[in-house]
Coordinates of C-alpha atoms in Angstrom, one line a residue:
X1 CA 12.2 13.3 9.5
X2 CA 12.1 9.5 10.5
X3 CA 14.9 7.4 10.9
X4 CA 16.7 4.7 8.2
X5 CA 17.5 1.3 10.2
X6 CA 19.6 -1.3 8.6
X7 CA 19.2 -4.7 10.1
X8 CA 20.4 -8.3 8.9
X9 CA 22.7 -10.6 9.9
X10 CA 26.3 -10.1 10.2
X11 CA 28.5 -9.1 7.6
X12 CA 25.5 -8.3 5.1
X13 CA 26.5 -4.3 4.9
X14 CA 24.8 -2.4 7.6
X15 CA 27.8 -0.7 8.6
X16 CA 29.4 0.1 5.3
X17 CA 25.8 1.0 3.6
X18 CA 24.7 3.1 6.7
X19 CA 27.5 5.5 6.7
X20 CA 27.4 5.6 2.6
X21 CA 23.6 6.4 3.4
X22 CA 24.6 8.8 6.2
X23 CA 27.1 10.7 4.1
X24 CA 25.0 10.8 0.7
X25 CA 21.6 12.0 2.6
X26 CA 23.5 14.7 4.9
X27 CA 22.4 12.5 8.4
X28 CA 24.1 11.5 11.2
X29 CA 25.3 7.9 11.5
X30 CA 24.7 5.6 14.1
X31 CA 26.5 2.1 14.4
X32 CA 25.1 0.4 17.2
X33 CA 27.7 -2.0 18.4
X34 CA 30.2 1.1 18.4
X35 CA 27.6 3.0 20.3
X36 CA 27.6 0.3 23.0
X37 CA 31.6 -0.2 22.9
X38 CA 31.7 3.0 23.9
X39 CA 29.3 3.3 26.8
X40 CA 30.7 0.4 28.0
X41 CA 34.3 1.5 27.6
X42 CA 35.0 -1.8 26.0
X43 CA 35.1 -4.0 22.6
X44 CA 32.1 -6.3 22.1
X45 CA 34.1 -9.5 22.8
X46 CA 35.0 -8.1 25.7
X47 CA 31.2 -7.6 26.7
X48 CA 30.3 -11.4 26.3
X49 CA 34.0 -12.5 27.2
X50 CA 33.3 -10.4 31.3
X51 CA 29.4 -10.0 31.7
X52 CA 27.7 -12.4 28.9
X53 CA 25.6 -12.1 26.0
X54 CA 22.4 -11.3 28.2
X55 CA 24.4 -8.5 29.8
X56 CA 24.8 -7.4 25.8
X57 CA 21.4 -8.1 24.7
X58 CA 20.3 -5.5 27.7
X59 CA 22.6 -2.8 26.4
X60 CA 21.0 -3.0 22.9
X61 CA 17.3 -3.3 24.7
X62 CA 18.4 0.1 26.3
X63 CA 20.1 1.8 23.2
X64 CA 17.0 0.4 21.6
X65 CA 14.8 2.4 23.7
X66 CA 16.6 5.6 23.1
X67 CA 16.8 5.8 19.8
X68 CA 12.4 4.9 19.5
X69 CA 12.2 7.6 21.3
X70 CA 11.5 5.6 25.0
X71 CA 14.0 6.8 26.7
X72 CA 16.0 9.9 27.6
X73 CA 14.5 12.1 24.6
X74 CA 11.0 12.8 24.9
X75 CA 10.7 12.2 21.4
X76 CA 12.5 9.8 18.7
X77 CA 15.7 10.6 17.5
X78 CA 15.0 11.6 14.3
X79 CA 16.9 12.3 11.1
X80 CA 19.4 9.0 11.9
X81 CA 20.9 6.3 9.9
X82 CA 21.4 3.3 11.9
X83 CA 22.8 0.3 12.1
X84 CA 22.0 -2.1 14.4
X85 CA 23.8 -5.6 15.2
X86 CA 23.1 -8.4 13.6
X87 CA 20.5 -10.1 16.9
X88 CA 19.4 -6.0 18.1
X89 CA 15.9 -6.7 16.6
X90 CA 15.2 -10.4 17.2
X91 CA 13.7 -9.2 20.0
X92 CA 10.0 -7.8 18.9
X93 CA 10.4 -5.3 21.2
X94 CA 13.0 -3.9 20.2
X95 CA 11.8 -4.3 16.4
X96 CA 8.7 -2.9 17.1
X97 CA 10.4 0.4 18.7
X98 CA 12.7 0.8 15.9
X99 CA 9.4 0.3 12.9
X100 CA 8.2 2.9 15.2
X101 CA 11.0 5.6 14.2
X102 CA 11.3 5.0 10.5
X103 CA 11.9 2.7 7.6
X104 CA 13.3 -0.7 8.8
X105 CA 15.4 -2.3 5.7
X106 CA 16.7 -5.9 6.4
X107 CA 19.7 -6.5 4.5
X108 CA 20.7 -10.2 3.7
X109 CA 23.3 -12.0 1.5
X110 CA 24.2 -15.8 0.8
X111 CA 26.1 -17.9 3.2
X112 CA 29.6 -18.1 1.1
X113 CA 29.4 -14.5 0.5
X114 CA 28.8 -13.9 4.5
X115 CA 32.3 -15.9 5.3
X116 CA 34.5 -13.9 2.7
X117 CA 33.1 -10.7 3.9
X118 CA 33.8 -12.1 7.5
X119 CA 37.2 -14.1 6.8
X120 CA 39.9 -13.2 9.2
X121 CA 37.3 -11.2 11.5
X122 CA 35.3 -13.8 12.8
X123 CA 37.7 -15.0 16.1
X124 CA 38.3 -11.3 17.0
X125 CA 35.4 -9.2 16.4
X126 CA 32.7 -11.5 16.0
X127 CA 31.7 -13.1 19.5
X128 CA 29.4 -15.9 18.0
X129 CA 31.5 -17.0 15.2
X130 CA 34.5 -17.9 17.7
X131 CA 34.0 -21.3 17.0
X132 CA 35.1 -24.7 15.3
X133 CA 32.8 -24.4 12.3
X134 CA 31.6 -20.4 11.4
X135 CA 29.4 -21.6 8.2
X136 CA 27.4 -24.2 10.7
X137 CA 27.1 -21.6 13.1
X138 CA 25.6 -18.6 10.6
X139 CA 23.0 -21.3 9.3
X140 CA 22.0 -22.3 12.5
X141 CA 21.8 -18.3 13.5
X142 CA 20.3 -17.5 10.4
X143 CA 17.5 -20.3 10.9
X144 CA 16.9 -19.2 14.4
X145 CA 16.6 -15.3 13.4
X146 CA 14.7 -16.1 10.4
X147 CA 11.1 -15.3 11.6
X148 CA 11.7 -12.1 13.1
X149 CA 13.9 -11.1 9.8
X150 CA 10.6 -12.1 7.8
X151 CA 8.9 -9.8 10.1
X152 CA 10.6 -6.3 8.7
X153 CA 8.8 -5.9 5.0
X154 CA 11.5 -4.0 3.2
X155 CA 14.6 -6.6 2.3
X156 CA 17.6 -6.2 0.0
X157 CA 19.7 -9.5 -1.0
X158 CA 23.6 -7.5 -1.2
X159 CA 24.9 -10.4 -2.5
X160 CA 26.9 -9.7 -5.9
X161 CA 25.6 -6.1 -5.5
X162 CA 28.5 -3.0 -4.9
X163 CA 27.7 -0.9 -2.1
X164 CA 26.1 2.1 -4.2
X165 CA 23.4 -0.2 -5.8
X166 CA 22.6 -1.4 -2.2
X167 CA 22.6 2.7 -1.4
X168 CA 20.5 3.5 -4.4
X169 CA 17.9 0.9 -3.2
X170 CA 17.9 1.9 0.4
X171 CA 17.5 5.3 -0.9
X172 CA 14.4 4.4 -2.6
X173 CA 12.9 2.0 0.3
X174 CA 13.4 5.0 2.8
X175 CA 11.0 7.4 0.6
X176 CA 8.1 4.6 0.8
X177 CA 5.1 6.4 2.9
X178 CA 3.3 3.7 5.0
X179 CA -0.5 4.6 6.0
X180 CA -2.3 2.3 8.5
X181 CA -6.2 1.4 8.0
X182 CA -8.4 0.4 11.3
X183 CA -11.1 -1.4 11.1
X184 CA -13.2 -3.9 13.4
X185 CA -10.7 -6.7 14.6
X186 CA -7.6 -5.8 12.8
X187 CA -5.7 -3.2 10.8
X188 CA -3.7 -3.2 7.7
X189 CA -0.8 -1.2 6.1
X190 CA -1.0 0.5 2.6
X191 CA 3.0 1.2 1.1
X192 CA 3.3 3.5 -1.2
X193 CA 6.4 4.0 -2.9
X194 CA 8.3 4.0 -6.4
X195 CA 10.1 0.4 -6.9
X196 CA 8.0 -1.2 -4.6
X197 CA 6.7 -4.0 -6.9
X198 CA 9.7 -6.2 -6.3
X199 CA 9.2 -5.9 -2.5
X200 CA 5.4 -7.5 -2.5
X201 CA 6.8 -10.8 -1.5
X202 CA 8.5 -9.1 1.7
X203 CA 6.1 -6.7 2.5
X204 CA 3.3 -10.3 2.5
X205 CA 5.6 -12.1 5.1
X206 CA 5.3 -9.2 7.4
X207 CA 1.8 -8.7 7.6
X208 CA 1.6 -12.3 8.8
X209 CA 1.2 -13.9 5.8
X210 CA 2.8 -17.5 6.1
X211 CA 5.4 -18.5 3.7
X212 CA 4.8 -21.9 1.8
X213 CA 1.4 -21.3 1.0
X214 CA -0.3 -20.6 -2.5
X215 CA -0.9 -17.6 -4.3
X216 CA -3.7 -16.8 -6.6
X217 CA -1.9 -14.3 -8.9
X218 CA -5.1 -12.2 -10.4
X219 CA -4.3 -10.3 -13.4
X220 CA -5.8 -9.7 -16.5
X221 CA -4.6 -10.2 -20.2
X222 CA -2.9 -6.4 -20.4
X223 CA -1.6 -5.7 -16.7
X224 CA 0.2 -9.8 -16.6
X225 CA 2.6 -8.9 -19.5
X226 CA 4.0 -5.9 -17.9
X227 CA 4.2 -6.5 -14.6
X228 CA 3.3 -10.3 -13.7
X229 CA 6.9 -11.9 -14.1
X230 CA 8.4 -9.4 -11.5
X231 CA 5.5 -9.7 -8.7
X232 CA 5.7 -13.9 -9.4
X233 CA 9.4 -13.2 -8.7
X234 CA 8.9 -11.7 -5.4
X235 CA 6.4 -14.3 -4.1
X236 CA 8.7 -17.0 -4.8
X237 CA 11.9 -15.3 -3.3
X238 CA 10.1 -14.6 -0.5
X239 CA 9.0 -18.6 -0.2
X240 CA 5.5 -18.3 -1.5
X241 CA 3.9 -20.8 -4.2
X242 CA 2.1 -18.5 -7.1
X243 CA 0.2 -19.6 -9.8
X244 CA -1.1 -17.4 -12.1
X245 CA -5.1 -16.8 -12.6
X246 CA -6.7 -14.1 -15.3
X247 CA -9.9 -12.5 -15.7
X248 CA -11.0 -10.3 -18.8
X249 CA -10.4 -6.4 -18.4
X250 CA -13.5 -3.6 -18.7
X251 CA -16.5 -3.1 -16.5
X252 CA -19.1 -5.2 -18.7
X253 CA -16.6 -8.5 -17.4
X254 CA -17.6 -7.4 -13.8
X255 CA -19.9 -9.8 -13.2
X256 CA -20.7 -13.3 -11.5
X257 CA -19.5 -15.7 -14.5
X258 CA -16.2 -13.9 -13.9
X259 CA -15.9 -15.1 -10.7
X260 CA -17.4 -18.3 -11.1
X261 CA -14.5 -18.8 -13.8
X262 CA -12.3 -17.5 -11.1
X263 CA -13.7 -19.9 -8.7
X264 CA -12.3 -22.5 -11.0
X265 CA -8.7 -21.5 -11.3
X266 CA -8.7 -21.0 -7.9
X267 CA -9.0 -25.1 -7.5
X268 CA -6.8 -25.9 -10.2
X269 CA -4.1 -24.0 -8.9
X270 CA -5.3 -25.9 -5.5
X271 CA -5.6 -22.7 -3.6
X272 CA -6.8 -23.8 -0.2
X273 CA -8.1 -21.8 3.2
X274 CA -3.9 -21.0 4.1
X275 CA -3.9 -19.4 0.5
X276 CA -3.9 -16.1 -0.4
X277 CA -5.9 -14.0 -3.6
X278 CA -3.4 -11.2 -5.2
X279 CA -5.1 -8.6 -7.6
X280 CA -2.6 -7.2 -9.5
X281 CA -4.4 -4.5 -11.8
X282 CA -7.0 -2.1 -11.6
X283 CA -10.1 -1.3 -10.4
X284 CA -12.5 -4.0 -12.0
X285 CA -9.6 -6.8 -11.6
X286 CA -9.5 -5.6 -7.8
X287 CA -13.4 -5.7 -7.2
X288 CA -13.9 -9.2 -8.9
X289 CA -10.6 -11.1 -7.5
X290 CA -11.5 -9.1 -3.7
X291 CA -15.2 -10.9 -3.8
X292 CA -13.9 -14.2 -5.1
X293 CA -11.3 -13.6 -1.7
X294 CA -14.3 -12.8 0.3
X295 CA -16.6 -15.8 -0.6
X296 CA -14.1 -18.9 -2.0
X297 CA -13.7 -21.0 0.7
X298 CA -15.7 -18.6 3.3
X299 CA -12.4 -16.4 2.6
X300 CA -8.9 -16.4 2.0
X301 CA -6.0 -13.7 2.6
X302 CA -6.2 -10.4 0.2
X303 CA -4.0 -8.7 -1.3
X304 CA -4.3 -5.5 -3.5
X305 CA -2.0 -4.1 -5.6
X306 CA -3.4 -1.7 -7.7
X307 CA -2.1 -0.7 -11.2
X308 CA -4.3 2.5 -12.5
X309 CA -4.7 5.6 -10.8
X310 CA -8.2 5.0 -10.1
X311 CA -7.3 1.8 -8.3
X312 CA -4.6 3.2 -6.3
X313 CA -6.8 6.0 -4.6
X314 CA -10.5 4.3 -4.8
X315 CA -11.0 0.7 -5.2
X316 CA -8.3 -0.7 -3.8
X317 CA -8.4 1.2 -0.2
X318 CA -11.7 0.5 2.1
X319 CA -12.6 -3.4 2.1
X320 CA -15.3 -3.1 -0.4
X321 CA -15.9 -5.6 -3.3
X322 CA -18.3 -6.9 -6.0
X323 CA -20.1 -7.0 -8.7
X324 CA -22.6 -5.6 -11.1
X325 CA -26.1 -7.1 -12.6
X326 CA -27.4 -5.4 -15.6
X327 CA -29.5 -3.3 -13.1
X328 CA -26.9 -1.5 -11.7
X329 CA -22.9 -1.6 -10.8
X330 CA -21.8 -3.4 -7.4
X331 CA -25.6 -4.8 -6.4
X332 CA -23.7 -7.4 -5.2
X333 CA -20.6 -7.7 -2.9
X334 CA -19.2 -8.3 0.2
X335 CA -16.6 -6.4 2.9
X336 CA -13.4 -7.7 2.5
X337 CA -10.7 -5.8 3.9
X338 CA -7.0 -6.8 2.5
X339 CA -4.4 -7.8 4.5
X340 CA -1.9 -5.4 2.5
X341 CA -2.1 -3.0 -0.1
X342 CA 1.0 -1.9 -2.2
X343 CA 1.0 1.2 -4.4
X344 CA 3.9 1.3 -6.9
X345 CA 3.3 4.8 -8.9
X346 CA 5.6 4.0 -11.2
X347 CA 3.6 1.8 -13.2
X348 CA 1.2 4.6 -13.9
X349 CA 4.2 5.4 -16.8
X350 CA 2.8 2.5 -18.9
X351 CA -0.8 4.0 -18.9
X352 CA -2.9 6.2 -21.4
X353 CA -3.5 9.8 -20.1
X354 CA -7.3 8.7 -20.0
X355 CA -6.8 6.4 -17.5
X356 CA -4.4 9.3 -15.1
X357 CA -6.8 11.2 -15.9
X358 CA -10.2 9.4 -14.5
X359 CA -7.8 8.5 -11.6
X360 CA -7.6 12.7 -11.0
X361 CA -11.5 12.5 -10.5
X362 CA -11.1 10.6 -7.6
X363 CA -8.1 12.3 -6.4
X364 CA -10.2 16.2 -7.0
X365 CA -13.5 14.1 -5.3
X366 CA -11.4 13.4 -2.0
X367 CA -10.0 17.1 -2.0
X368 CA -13.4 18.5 -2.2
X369 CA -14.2 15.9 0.5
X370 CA -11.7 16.3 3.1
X371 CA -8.2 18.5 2.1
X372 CA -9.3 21.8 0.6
X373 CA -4.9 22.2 0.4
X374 CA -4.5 19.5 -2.0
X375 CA -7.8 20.7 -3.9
X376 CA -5.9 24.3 -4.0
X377 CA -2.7 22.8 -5.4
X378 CA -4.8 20.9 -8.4
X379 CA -6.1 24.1 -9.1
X380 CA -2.8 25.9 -8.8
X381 CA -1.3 23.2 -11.1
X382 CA -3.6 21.5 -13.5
X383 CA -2.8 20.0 -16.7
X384 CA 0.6 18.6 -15.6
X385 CA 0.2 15.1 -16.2
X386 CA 4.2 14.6 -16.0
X387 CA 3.7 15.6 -12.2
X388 CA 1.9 12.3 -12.0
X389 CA 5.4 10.4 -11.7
X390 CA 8.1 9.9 -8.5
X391 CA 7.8 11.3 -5.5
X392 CA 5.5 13.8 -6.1
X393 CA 2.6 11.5 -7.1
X394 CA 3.2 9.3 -4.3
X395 CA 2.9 12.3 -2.0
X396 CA -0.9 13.6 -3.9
X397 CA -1.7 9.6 -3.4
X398 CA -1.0 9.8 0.2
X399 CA -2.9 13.3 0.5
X400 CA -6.2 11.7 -1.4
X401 CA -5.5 8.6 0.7
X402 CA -5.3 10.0 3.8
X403 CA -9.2 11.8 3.2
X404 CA -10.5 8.1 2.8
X405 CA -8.6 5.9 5.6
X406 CA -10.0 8.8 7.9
X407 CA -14.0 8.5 6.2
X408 CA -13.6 4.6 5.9
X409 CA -12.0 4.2 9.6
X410 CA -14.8 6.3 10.7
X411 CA -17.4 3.9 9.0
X412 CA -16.4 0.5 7.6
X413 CA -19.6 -0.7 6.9
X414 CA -21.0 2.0 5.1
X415 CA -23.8 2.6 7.6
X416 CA -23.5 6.1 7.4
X417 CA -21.1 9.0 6.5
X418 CA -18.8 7.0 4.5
X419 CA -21.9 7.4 1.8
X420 CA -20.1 10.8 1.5
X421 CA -17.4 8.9 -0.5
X422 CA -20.4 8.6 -3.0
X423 CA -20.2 12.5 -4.5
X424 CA -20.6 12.3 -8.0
X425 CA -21.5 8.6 -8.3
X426 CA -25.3 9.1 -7.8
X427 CA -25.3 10.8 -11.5
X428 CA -22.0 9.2 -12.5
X429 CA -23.2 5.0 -12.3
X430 CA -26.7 5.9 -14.0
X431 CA -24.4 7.5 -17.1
X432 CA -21.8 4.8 -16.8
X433 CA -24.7 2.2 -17.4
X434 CA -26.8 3.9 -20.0
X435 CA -23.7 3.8 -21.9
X436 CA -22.9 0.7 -21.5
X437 CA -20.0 1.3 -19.6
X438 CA -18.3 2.7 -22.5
X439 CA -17.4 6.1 -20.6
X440 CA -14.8 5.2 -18.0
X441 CA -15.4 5.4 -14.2
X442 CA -13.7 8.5 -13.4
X443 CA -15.5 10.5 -16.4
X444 CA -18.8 9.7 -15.1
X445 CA -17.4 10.8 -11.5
X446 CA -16.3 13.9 -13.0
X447 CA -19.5 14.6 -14.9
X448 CA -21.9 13.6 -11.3
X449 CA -19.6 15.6 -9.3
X450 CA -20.5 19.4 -11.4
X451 CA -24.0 18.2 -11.2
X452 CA -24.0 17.4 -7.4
X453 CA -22.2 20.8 -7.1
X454 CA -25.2 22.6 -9.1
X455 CA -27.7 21.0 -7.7
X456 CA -26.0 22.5 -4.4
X457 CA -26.3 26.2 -5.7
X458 CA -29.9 25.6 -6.9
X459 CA -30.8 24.4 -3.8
X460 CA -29.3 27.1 -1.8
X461 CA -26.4 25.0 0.3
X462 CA -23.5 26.1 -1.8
X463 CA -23.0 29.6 -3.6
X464 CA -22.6 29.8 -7.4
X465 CA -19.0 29.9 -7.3
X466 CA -18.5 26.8 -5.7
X467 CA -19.9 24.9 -9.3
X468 CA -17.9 27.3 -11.5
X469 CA -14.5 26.3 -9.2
X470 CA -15.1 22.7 -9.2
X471 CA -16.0 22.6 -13.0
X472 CA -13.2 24.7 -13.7
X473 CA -10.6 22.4 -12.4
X474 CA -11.9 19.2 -13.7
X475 CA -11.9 20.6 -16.9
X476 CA -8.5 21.8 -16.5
X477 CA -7.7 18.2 -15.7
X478 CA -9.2 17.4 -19.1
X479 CA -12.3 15.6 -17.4
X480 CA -15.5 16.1 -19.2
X481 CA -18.4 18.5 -17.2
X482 CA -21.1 18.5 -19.9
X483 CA -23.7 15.4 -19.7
X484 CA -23.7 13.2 -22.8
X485 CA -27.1 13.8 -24.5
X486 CA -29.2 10.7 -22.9
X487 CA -32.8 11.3 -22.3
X488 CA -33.4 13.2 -18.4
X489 CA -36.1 10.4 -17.8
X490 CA -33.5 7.8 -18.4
X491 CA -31.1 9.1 -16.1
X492 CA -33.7 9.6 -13.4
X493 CA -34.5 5.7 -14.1
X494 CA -31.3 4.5 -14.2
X495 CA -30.8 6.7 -10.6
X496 CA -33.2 4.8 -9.0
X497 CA -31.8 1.2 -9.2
X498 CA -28.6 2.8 -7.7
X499 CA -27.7 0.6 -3.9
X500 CA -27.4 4.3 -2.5
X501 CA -31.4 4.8 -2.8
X502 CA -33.6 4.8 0.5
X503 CA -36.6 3.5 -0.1
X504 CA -37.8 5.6 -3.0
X505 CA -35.7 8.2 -2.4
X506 CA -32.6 8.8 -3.6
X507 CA -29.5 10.3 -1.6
X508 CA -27.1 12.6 -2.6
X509 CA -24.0 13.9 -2.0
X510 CA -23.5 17.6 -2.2
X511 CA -20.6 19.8 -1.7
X512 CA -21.5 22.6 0.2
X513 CA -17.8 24.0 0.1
X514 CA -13.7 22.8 -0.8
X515 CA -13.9 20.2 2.3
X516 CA -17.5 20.1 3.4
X517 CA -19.8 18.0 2.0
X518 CA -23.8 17.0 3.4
X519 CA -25.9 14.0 2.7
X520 CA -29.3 14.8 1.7
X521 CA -33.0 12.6 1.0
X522 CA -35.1 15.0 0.3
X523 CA -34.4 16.7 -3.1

């Protein structure tokens, strides 16, 4: 169980929200300054009154190093609440310890709230407020500490808010799952996590993004409405300059006018090479706005935030973008990994059912791929599309997630295994363009995936059974398994302009059991 850290400046709630937190979660509470009063066998005053404030600043560097699990534990301490003081994680080592244990919140308020929450405290308890004017003194403190508050993702503004809504949101920060993604010079961080759409602003900052600069807010004409006003919110709170962009939804928009157009609003809104592209939508929106990032300006910052289940477990994970030609999908593209991605389930309650559903194809591909668990627990549980909601989805998110981060990490450039992430797509992008795109991604997946899986048994890799059990769920899913009636010729033609051909053979993916899966020319 990791820890729950509330930092900020002074007077912002740490104390009072941590124990609330403490009390309502069943954890133990720990106040840093009192922890350090006590070791010492004296107030904090006292502290920078007899040995100084560097003499202080040790003490929390020590306590700091306990609690990450550094110092006399071989392990963290996990399972706290803790508060720390108001400087404890200026110091990036002591931040960095601290992000290591758990879910960092900074907690902030406005300057007149800071003084009334403070007034009459300030000379006794409050060593660097014992001074002629306290409200010069926090603004100068809070300018000082402002970059290494910018540098914790999660923030809550108390002011105007009681304690339990500041609870209630800590509550919901602290249940975010973070997964890191490695890749050739540099990592990034994907949050998942209910709620987490007002947070994009934050969670930027902290992955190094400068405030100040523009924002190319991608969306298209459905996904805007709902959620646009809320993420345009958190860039500006958070000291960003958005300006909104759109680009038409559906696969046949996937192309290179689309981005030329993007191209466009990119200038007008006078994006420039500090700026940053934000896709806010789903897969298609992701793909087209992550190549204009890639190639506008030799490349700007990326950020993904997906909207559709498909998004959130597929396109939005891995660095890969493009386009299609009417050849075949994604012919064109580039590597472009994001600097963040942010995965708020809760906007999956505005979609259709279709659209959980072709999400669940890629979920059910990455359980055949790599976690035969979560593969047993579709099976175990199909049909519930109200299980798709809360904590529960973000946990199957993380599970399918975690198969690709390790495939991806393992090849970023797709010279090799990470072609496994292909099963089902070598059948599945020849149906999706002989229909014109008119079946949906994750019901062409569905469809390639029972074919890869018979052509498995017919070739001897895989027994029978294997096809029958992975039909059987997708169907349970309500995914379609039976090929729409195009001509077999036609298929095999459309196959062969597919980017995963080699030479003129064409390479498949084929489970050969739940978590095994071989790449194979010669069929």
């Amino acid at each position: 169980m990791s820890n729950i850290v509330l930092t900020g400046f002074m007077g912002t709630g740490k104390s009072v929200v941590g124990r609330e937190v403490a009390s309502t979660l069943g954890r133990k509470f720990v106040d840093m300054d009192e922890e350090i009063e006590a070791r010492a066998g004296k107030s904090i005053l006292e502290i920078f009154a007899q040995d100084g404030e560097a003499a202080f600043r040790e003490m929390e560097a020590a306590l700091c190093l306990e609690l990450g699990g550094e110092g006399l534990h071989p392990g963290p301490v996990e399972g706290l609440v803790i508060a720390t003081g108001g400087g404890a994680l200026v110091n990036p080592a002591n931040r960095a310890l601290m992000m290591q244990s758990g879910t960092v919140i900074c907690l902030s308020c406005s300057t007149d709230e800071i003084l009334q929450r403070l007034e009459g405290t300030a000379n006794s308890d409050r060593p660097l407020l014992d001074v002629a004017d306290p409200r010069a003194e926090i603004e100068g403190l809070l300018e000082v500490r402002r970059r290494a508050y910018e540098a914790i993702p999660w923030q809550i503004d108390t002011t105007g808010l009681s304690v339990e809504e500041v609870v209630a949101q800590v509550e919901r920060i602290a249940a975010v799952v973070t997964l890191s993604v490695r890749y050739p010079g540099g990592q990034y961080d994907i949050h998942l996590g209910s709620g987490l759409l007002a947070h994009v602003g934050g969670a930027m900052r902290a992955a190094g993004i400068p405030r100040d600069t523009r924002v190319a807010l991608v969306s298209n004409p459905y996904v805007a409405p709902l959620f646009g006003a809320e993420v345009e919110g958190s860039l500006r709170e958070a000291g960003f300059e958005p300006f909104r962009c759109s680009v038409p939804d559906g696969e046949e928009h996937k192309t290179i006018n689309t981005v030329a157009e993007l191209y466009s609003q990119f200038l007008k809104g006078k994006l420039d090479r500090s700026g940053s592209v934000l896709a806010l939508g789903g897969g298609v929106t992701g793909d087209v706005a992550g190549f204009a990032a890639a190639t506008f300006m030799r490349g700007v910052h990326f950020v993904q935030v997906p909207t559709t289940l498909l998004a959130m477990v597929d396109a939005s994970v891995g660095g890969k973008t493009g386009v299609d030609l009417p050849q075949g999908k994604n012919l064109v593209g580039a590597f472009k990994q994001p600097v963040l991605v942010l995965v708020d389930p809760s906007m999956l309650a505005t979609l259709p059912e279709a659209e959980i559903r072709c999400g669940l194809a890629e979920i059910i591909k990455h359980s055949i791929l790599g976690d035969p668990g979560l593969f047993a627990e579709l099976e175990a549980n199909a049909g519930a599309l109200s299980s798709w909601q809360g904590q529960e989805a973000v946990t199957r998110i993380a599970r399918a997630l975690r198969v690709k981060i390790q495939i991806v990490e393992g090849d970023p450039y797709e010279g090799g295994r990470r072609a496994v992430l292909n099963l089902g797509h070598t059948v599945g992008h020849a149906l999706e363009k002989l229909g014109g795109y008119s079946m949906s991604h994750g019901q062409a997946v569905s469809i390639g995936m029972v074919a890869a899986a018979r052509l498995a048994a017919q070739l001897g890799m895989a027994k029978p059974a294997l096809a029958r059990r992975i039909e059987s769920v997708l169907s349970a899913w309500g995914l379609p398994v039976e090929c729409p009636p195009f001509e077999p010729d036609a298929i095999y033609a459309a196959m062969a302009h597919d980017k995963k051909t080699r030479g003129r053979q064409l390479r498949w993916v084929l489970p050969i059991a739940i978590g095994q899966v071989e790449i194979v020319s010669d069929v």
